[in-house]
Amino acid sequence: MMKWERFSCLKEKEVINICDGKRLGCVCDLEIDAVTGKICTLIIPEEGGKFCFFGKDRAYFVPWHCIRRIGDDIILVEVEGEDILRNDEC
């Protein structure tokens, strides 16, 4: 049975990379496919930085297919850390 989550619930969960055990942070935004309505990417601000919608801060962009498990407190992902860290230029 699939359990549905609200975005507000996702924001409260820590994201952990199972490749190296690193804590990436908490979800601050999502990229959504406008045609299908499906979530494409979780956006997590880089540790120590602050994320703003109009700036060029660095953030982790984790593709949805890299999520391995969404638990009560954490989201486990399997990614290469530097490959997903980039500047956000919205």
Short mmCIF file of N, CA and C in Angstrom, two decimals:
data_model
loop_
_atom_site.label_atom_id
_atom_site.label_comp_id
_atom_site.label_asym_id
_atom_site.label_seq_id
_atom_site.Cartn_x
_atom_site.Cartn_y
_atom_site.Cartn_z
N MET A 1 0.84 -1.17 0.00
CA MET A 1 0.00 0.00 0.00
C MET A 1 0.89 1.24 0.00
N MET A 2 0.59 2.20 -0.86
CA MET A 2 1.37 3.42 -0.95
C MET A 2 0.91 4.44 0.08
N LYS A 3 1.87 5.06 0.76
CA LYS A 3 1.56 6.09 1.74
C LYS A 3 1.84 7.46 1.11
N TRP A 4 0.85 8.32 1.12
CA TRP A 4 1.01 9.64 0.53
C TRP A 4 1.50 10.62 1.58
N GLU A 5 2.37 11.53 1.17
CA GLU A 5 2.93 12.55 2.06
C GLU A 5 2.61 13.93 1.51
N ARG A 6 2.45 14.88 2.39
CA ARG A 6 2.34 16.28 1.99
C ARG A 6 3.75 16.86 1.94
N PHE A 7 3.92 17.94 1.17
CA PHE A 7 5.22 18.59 1.09
C PHE A 7 5.68 19.06 2.46
N SER A 8 4.75 19.55 3.28
CA SER A 8 5.12 20.02 4.61
C SER A 8 5.73 18.89 5.45
N CYS A 9 5.31 17.65 5.20
CA CYS A 9 5.89 16.50 5.91
C CYS A 9 7.29 16.19 5.38
N LEU A 10 7.49 16.31 4.07
CA LEU A 10 8.81 16.08 3.48
C LEU A 10 9.83 17.08 3.99
N LYS A 11 9.40 18.33 4.20
CA LYS A 11 10.31 19.39 4.66
C LYS A 11 10.87 19.10 6.04
N GLU A 12 10.19 18.31 6.84
CA GLU A 12 10.62 18.04 8.20
C GLU A 12 11.61 16.87 8.28
N LYS A 13 11.85 16.18 7.18
CA LYS A 13 12.69 14.99 7.19
C LYS A 13 14.12 15.33 6.75
N GLU A 14 15.10 14.69 7.41
CA GLU A 14 16.49 14.84 7.00
C GLU A 14 16.76 13.92 5.82
N VAL A 15 17.61 14.38 4.90
CA VAL A 15 17.99 13.58 3.76
C VAL A 15 19.41 13.05 4.00
N ILE A 16 19.57 11.73 3.92
CA ILE A 16 20.85 11.07 4.16
C ILE A 16 21.26 10.32 2.90
N ASN A 17 22.52 10.49 2.49
CA ASN A 17 23.07 9.78 1.34
C ASN A 17 23.63 8.44 1.83
N ILE A 18 23.07 7.33 1.36
CA ILE A 18 23.53 6.02 1.84
C ILE A 18 24.87 5.61 1.24
N CYS A 19 25.35 6.32 0.20
CA CYS A 19 26.66 6.00 -0.39
C CYS A 19 27.80 6.32 0.57
N ASP A 20 27.68 7.46 1.28
CA ASP A 20 28.76 7.86 2.18
C ASP A 20 28.27 8.19 3.60
N GLY A 21 26.97 8.06 3.86
CA GLY A 21 26.42 8.34 5.18
C GLY A 21 26.29 9.81 5.50
N LYS A 22 26.52 10.68 4.52
CA LYS A 22 26.49 12.13 4.75
C LYS A 22 25.06 12.65 4.88
N ARG A 23 24.89 13.54 5.83
CA ARG A 23 23.61 14.25 6.00
C ARG A 23 23.61 15.41 5.02
N LEU A 24 22.66 15.42 4.10
CA LEU A 24 22.58 16.50 3.11
C LEU A 24 21.80 17.69 3.63
N GLY A 25 20.85 17.46 4.52
CA GLY A 25 20.03 18.53 5.06
C GLY A 25 18.56 18.19 4.93
N CYS A 26 17.72 19.20 4.95
CA CYS A 26 16.27 19.01 4.84
C CYS A 26 15.77 19.61 3.53
N VAL A 27 14.73 19.02 3.00
CA VAL A 27 14.14 19.46 1.74
C VAL A 27 13.57 20.87 1.91
N CYS A 28 13.90 21.76 0.96
CA CYS A 28 13.33 23.11 1.03
C CYS A 28 12.43 23.40 -0.17
N ASP A 29 12.57 22.61 -1.24
CA ASP A 29 11.77 22.87 -2.42
C ASP A 29 11.73 21.61 -3.28
N LEU A 30 10.86 21.63 -4.28
CA LEU A 30 10.69 20.51 -5.20
C LEU A 30 10.66 21.03 -6.62
N GLU A 31 11.13 20.21 -7.57
CA GLU A 31 10.88 20.46 -8.99
C GLU A 31 9.80 19.48 -9.40
N ILE A 32 8.76 20.00 -10.04
CA ILE A 32 7.62 19.17 -10.43
C ILE A 32 7.42 19.25 -11.93
N ASP A 33 7.17 18.12 -12.57
CA ASP A 33 6.86 18.07 -13.99
C ASP A 33 5.47 18.68 -14.18
N ALA A 34 5.39 19.77 -14.92
CA ALA A 34 4.13 20.49 -15.09
C ALA A 34 3.09 19.69 -15.87
N VAL A 35 3.53 18.77 -16.70
CA VAL A 35 2.60 17.98 -17.51
C VAL A 35 2.00 16.83 -16.71
N THR A 36 2.87 16.07 -16.03
CA THR A 36 2.40 14.89 -15.30
C THR A 36 2.03 15.17 -13.85
N GLY A 37 2.57 16.26 -13.28
CA GLY A 37 2.33 16.57 -11.88
C GLY A 37 3.19 15.76 -10.93
N LYS A 38 4.16 15.01 -11.46
CA LYS A 38 5.02 14.18 -10.62
C LYS A 38 6.24 14.96 -10.15
N ILE A 39 6.71 14.61 -8.96
CA ILE A 39 7.92 15.22 -8.42
C ILE A 39 9.12 14.68 -9.19
N CYS A 40 9.97 15.58 -9.67
CA CYS A 40 11.18 15.20 -10.41
C CYS A 40 12.43 15.25 -9.54
N THR A 41 12.49 16.25 -8.66
CA THR A 41 13.72 16.52 -7.92
C THR A 41 13.42 17.09 -6.54
N LEU A 42 14.19 16.64 -5.54
CA LEU A 42 14.18 17.27 -4.22
C LEU A 42 15.31 18.29 -4.21
N ILE A 43 15.05 19.47 -3.67
CA ILE A 43 16.08 20.51 -3.57
C ILE A 43 16.39 20.74 -2.10
N ILE A 44 17.70 20.61 -1.78
CA ILE A 44 18.17 20.69 -0.40
C ILE A 44 19.30 21.72 -0.34
N PRO A 45 19.17 22.81 0.41
CA PRO A 45 20.24 23.80 0.46
C PRO A 45 21.52 23.21 1.04
N GLU A 46 22.65 23.66 0.51
CA GLU A 46 23.95 23.20 1.00
C GLU A 46 24.12 23.60 2.46
N GLU A 47 24.72 22.71 3.25
CA GLU A 47 24.95 22.96 4.67
C GLU A 47 25.76 24.24 4.84
N GLY A 48 25.32 25.10 5.75
CA GLY A 48 26.02 26.33 6.03
C GLY A 48 25.59 27.50 5.15
N GLY A 49 24.91 27.18 4.07
CA GLY A 49 24.41 28.24 3.19
C GLY A 49 22.94 28.46 3.45
N LYS A 50 22.44 29.53 2.94
CA LYS A 50 21.01 29.75 3.05
C LYS A 50 20.45 29.76 1.64
N PHE A 51 19.29 29.22 1.51
CA PHE A 51 18.67 29.09 0.20
C PHE A 51 17.70 30.23 0.00
N CYS A 52 17.83 30.92 -1.12
CA CYS A 52 16.84 31.94 -1.43
C CYS A 52 16.37 31.74 -2.86
N PHE A 53 15.14 32.10 -3.11
CA PHE A 53 14.53 31.82 -4.40
C PHE A 53 15.08 32.70 -5.51
N PHE A 54 15.64 33.86 -5.19
CA PHE A 54 16.09 34.76 -6.23
C PHE A 54 17.61 34.87 -6.29
N GLY A 55 18.32 34.15 -5.44
CA GLY A 55 19.77 34.20 -5.42
C GLY A 55 20.39 33.08 -6.22
N LYS A 56 21.70 32.93 -6.07
CA LYS A 56 22.42 31.87 -6.77
C LYS A 56 23.14 31.00 -5.75
N ASP A 57 22.44 30.58 -4.73
CA ASP A 57 23.03 29.74 -3.70
C ASP A 57 23.16 28.32 -4.20
N ARG A 58 24.10 27.58 -3.59
CA ARG A 58 24.31 26.19 -3.98
C ARG A 58 23.35 25.30 -3.21
N ALA A 59 22.88 24.27 -3.90
CA ALA A 59 21.95 23.34 -3.30
C ALA A 59 22.16 21.97 -3.92
N TYR A 60 21.71 20.94 -3.19
CA TYR A 60 21.71 19.58 -3.73
C TYR A 60 20.41 19.38 -4.49
N PHE A 61 20.51 18.88 -5.70
CA PHE A 61 19.34 18.57 -6.54
C PHE A 61 19.30 17.05 -6.69
N VAL A 62 18.45 16.41 -5.91
CA VAL A 62 18.39 14.95 -5.87
C VAL A 62 17.23 14.46 -6.74
N PRO A 63 17.55 13.73 -7.84
CA PRO A 63 16.49 13.19 -8.69
C PRO A 63 15.60 12.22 -7.91
N TRP A 64 14.32 12.24 -8.22
CA TRP A 64 13.35 11.40 -7.52
C TRP A 64 13.73 9.91 -7.59
N HIS A 65 14.28 9.47 -8.73
CA HIS A 65 14.61 8.05 -8.88
C HIS A 65 15.78 7.61 -7.99
N CYS A 66 16.48 8.57 -7.37
CA CYS A 66 17.59 8.23 -6.46
C CYS A 66 17.12 8.01 -5.02
N ILE A 67 15.84 8.26 -4.75
CA ILE A 67 15.31 8.04 -3.40
C ILE A 67 15.13 6.54 -3.20
N ARG A 68 15.69 6.03 -2.11
CA ARG A 68 15.59 4.61 -1.80
C ARG A 68 14.52 4.30 -0.77
N ARG A 69 14.29 5.23 0.17
CA ARG A 69 13.27 5.00 1.20
C ARG A 69 12.89 6.32 1.83
N ILE A 70 11.59 6.48 2.07
CA ILE A 70 11.09 7.63 2.83
C ILE A 70 10.53 7.08 4.13
N GLY A 71 11.21 7.41 5.24
CA GLY A 71 10.79 6.92 6.54
C GLY A 71 10.04 7.99 7.32
N ASP A 72 9.80 7.70 8.58
CA ASP A 72 9.09 8.64 9.44
C ASP A 72 9.90 9.91 9.70
N ASP A 73 11.25 9.76 9.81
CA ASP A 73 12.10 10.89 10.17
C ASP A 73 13.11 11.27 9.10
N ILE A 74 13.46 10.33 8.20
CA ILE A 74 14.51 10.59 7.23
C ILE A 74 14.11 10.11 5.83
N ILE A 75 14.84 10.65 4.85
CA ILE A 75 14.74 10.20 3.47
C ILE A 75 16.11 9.68 3.08
N LEU A 76 16.19 8.42 2.68
CA LEU A 76 17.45 7.83 2.26
C LEU A 76 17.57 7.93 0.74
N VAL A 77 18.72 8.47 0.29
CA VAL A 77 18.97 8.61 -1.14
C VAL A 77 20.30 7.95 -1.47
N GLU A 78 20.46 7.59 -2.73
CA GLU A 78 21.70 6.98 -3.20
C GLU A 78 22.21 7.81 -4.37
N VAL A 79 23.18 8.70 -4.08
CA VAL A 79 23.71 9.63 -5.08
C VAL A 79 25.19 9.87 -4.87
N GLU A 80 25.86 10.33 -5.93
CA GLU A 80 27.23 10.82 -5.81
C GLU A 80 27.14 12.27 -5.39
N GLY A 81 27.63 12.61 -4.21
CA GLY A 81 27.43 13.92 -3.58
C GLY A 81 27.76 15.12 -4.44
N GLU A 82 28.92 15.15 -5.07
CA GLU A 82 29.31 16.33 -5.84
C GLU A 82 28.55 16.44 -7.16
N ASP A 83 28.04 15.33 -7.68
CA ASP A 83 27.29 15.37 -8.94
C ASP A 83 25.96 16.11 -8.79
N ILE A 84 25.41 16.14 -7.60
CA ILE A 84 24.10 16.74 -7.41
C ILE A 84 24.18 18.14 -6.79
N LEU A 85 25.39 18.60 -6.43
CA LEU A 85 25.56 19.93 -5.84
C LEU A 85 25.80 20.94 -6.96
N ARG A 86 24.92 21.93 -7.05
CA ARG A 86 25.08 22.93 -8.11
C ARG A 86 24.47 24.26 -7.66
N ASN A 87 24.75 25.27 -8.43
CA ASN A 87 24.17 26.59 -8.16
C ASN A 87 22.73 26.60 -8.62
N ASP A 88 21.89 27.22 -7.83
CA ASP A 88 20.50 27.37 -8.21
C ASP A 88 20.35 28.74 -8.85
N GLU A 89 19.88 28.75 -10.09
CA GLU A 89 19.77 30.01 -10.82
C GLU A 89 18.34 30.24 -11.29
N CYS A 90 17.39 30.13 -10.42
CA CYS A 90 15.98 30.35 -10.78
C CYS A 90 15.72 31.82 -11.01
#
